[in-house]
mmCIF file of C-alpha atoms in Angstrom:
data_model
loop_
_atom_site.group_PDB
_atom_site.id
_atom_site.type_symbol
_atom_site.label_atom_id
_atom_site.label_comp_id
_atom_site.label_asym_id
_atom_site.label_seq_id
_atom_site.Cartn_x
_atom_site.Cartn_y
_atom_site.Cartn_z
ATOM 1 C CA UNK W 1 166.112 350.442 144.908
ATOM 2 C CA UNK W 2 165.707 352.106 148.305
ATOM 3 C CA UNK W 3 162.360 349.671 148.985
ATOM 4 C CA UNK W 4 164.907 346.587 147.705
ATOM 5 C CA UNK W 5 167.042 346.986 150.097
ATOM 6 C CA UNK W 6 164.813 347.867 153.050
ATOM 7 C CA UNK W 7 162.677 344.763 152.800
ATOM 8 C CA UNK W 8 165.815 342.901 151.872
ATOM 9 C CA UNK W 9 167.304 342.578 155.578
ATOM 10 C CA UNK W 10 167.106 339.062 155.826
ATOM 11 C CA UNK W 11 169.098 336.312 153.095
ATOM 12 C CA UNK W 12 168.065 332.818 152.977
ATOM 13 C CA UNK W 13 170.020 330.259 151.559
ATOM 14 C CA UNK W 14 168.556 327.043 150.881
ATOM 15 C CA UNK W 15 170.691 324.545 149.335
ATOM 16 C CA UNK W 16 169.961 321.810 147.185
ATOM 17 C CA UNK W 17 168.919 318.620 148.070
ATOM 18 C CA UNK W 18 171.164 317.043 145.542
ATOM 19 C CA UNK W 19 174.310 318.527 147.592
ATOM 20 C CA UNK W 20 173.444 316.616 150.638
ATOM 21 C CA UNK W 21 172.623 312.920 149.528
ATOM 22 C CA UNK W 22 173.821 312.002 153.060
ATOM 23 C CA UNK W 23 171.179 313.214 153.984
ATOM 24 C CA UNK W 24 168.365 312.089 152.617
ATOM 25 C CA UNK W 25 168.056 308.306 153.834
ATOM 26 C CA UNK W 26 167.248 309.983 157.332
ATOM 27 C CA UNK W 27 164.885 312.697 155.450
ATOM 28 C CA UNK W 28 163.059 310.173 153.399
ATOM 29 C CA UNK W 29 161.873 307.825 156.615
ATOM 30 C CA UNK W 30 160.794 311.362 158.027
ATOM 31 C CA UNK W 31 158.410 312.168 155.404
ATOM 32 C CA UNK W 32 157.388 308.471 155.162
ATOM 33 C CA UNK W 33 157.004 308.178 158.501
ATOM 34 C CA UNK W 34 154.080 310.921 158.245
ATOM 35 C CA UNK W 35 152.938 310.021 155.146
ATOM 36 C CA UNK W 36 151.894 306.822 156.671
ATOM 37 C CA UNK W 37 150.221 308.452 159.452
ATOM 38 C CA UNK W 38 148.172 310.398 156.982
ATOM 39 C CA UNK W 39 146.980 307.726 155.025
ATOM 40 C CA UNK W 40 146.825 305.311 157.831
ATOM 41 C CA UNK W 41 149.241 302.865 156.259
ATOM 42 C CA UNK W 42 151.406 300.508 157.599
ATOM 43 C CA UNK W 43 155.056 300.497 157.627
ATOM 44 C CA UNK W 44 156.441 300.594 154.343
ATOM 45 C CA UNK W 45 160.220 301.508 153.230
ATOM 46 C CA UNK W 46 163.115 301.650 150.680
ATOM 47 C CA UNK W 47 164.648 298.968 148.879
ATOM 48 C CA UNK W 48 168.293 298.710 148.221
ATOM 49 C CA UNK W 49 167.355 300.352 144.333
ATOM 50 C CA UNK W 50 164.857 302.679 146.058
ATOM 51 C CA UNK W 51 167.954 303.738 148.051
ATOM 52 C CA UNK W 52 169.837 303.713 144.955
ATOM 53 C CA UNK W 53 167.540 305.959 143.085
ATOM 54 C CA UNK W 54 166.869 308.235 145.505
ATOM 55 C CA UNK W 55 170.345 309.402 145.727
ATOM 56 C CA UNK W 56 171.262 309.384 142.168
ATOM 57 C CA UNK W 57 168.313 311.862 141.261
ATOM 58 C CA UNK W 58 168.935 315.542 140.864
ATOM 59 C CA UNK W 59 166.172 316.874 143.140
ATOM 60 C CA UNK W 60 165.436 320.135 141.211
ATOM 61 C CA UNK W 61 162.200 320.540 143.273
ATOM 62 C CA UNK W 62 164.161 319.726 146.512
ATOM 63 C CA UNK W 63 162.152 318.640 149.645
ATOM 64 C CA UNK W 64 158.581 319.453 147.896
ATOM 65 C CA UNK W 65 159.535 317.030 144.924
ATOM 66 C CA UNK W 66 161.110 314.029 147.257
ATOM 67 C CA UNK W 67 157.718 314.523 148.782
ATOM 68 C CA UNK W 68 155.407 313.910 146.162
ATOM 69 C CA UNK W 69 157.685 311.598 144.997
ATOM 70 C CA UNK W 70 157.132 309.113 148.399
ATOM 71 C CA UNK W 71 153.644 309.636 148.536
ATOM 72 C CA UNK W 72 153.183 308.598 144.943
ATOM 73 C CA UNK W 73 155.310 305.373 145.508
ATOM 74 C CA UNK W 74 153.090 304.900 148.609
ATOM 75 C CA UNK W 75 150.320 305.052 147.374
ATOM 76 C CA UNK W 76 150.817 302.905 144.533
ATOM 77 C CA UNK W 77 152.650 300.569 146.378
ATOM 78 C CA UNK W 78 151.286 296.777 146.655
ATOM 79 C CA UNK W 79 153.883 295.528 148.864
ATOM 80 C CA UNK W 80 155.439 298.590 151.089
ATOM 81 C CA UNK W 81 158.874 298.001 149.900
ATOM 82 C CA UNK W 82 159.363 301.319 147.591
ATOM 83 C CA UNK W 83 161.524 300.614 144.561
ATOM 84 C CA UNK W 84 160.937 304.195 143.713
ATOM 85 C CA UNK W 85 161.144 302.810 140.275
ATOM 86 C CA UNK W 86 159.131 305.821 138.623
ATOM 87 C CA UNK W 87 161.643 308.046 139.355
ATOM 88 C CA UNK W 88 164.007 308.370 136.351
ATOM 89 C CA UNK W 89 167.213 307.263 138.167
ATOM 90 C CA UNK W 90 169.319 309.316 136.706
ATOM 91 C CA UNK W 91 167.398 312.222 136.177
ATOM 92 C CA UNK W 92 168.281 313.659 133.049
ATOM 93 C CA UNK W 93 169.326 317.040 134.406
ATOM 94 C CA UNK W 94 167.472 320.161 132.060
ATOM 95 C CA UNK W 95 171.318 321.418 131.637
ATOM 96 C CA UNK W 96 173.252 318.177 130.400
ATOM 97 C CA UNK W 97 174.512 320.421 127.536
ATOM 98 C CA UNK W 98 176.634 322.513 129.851
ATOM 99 C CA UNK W 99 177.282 319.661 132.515
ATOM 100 C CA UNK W 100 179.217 317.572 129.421
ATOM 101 C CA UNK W 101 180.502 321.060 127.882
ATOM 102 C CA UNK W 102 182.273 321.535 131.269
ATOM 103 C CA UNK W 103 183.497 317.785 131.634
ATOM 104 C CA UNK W 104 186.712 317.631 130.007
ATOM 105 C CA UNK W 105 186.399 313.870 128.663
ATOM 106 C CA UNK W 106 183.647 315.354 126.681
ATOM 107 C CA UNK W 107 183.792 314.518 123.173
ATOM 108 C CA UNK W 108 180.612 315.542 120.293
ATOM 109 C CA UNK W 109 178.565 313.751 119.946
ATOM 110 C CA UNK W 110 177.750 311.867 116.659
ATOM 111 C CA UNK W 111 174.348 312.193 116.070
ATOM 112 C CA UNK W 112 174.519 316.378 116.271
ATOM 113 C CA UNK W 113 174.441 318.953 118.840
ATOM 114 C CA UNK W 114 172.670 321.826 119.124
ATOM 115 C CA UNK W 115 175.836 324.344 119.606
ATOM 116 C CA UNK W 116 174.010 327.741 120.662
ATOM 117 C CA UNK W 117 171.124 326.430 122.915
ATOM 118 C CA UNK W 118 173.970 324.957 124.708
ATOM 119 C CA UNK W 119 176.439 327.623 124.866
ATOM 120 C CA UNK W 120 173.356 329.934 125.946
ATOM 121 C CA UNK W 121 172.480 327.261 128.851
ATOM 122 C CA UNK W 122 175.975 327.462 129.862
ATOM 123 C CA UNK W 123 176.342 330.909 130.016
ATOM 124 C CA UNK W 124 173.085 331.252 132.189
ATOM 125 C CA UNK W 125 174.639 328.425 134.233
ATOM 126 C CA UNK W 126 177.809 330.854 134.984
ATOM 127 C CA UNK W 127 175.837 334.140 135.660
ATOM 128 C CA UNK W 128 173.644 331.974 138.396
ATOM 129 C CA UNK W 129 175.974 330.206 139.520
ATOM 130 C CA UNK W 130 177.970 333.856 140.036
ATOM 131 C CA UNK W 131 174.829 335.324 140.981
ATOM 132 C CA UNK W 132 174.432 332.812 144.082
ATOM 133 C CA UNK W 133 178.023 333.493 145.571
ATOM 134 C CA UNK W 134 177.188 336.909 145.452
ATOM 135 C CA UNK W 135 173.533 336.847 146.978
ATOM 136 C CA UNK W 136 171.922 338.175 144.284
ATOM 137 C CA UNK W 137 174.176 341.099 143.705
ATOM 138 C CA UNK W 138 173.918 341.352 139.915
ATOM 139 C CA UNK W 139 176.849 344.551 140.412
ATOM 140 C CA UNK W 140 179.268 342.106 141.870
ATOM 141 C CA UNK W 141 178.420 339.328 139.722
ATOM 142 C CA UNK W 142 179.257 341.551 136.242
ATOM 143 C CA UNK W 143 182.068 342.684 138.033
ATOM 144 C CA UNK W 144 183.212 339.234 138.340
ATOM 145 C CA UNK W 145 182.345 338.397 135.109
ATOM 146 C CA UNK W 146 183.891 341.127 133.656
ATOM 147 C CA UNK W 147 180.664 341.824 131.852
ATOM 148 C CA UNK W 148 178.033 345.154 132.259
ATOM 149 C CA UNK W 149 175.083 344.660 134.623
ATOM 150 C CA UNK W 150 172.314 345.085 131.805
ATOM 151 C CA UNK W 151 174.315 341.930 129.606
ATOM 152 C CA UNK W 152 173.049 340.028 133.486
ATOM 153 C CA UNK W 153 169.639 341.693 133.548
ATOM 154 C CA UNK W 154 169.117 340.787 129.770
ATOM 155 C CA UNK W 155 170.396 336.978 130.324
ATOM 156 C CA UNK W 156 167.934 336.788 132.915
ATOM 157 C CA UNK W 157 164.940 338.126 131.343
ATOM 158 C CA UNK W 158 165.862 335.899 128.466
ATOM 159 C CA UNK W 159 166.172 332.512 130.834
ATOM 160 C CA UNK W 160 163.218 333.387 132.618
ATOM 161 C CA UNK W 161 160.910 334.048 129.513
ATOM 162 C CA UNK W 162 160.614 337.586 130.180
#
């Protein structure tokens, strides 16, 4: 623990993508711009539903994935314009089951639903979300949670396939 917290001087945040979609018009002709250069293409850009898309996605691989994402487009591009149209627009988000259980115009839905892999999603949602507003302290996050610090270990170990 004493090794944790000596190499631990320094915290990081990086926030999503997703929570700055302001952002990302001026981010997007950034990377373009030296994609381009690499490949030695000519101006290319975003159509009104490449715009479209691009800000309804979820980014869960943030900058790396928009990345990938334009030079894919670019490459495959006949015309320059980028629809962006093999990007799932919207992206169906890994943790739908707790985004609708947390929506309060959520209703079940009629073809079944798979109560405990979604209460289990939800509950890791909660500890990591906790877990981020605390830095990482898992002692303040069971505090929080009202919960003992090996029920947050164990969650973890179990989301993480450990």
């Amino acid at each position: 623990e004493d090794l944790y917290h000596r190499l631990n001087l320094l915290h990081l945040t990086l926030p999503p993508l997703r929570d700055y979609p302001e952002d990302l018009p001026a981010l997007t002709e950034h990377l373009l711009g030296s994609l381009r250069r690499r490949y030695r293409l000519p101006k290319a850009g975003l159509s009104a539903a490449g715009k479209a898309r691009l800000i309804s996605y979820r980014w869960p691989g943030n900058v790396r994935e928009l990345q990938h994402e334009l030079e894919r487009h670019l490459i495959f591009s006949e015309t320059g314009l980028l629809d962006l149209e093999l990007l799932n627009s919207p992206h169906p988000d890994p943790r739908s089951h707790e985004q609708t259980l947390l929506n309060p115009e959520w209703t079940l839905p009629d073809k079944g639903f798979d109560f405990e892999k979604a209460l289990h999603s939800l509950t890791d949602t909660v500890i990591q979300r906790i877990l981020n507003e605390e830095n990482g302290n898992v002692s303040a996050a069971a505090r929080r949670l009202g919960v003992s610090r090996d029920f947050i270990r164990y969650r973890l170990d179990q989301s993480t396939g450990k």
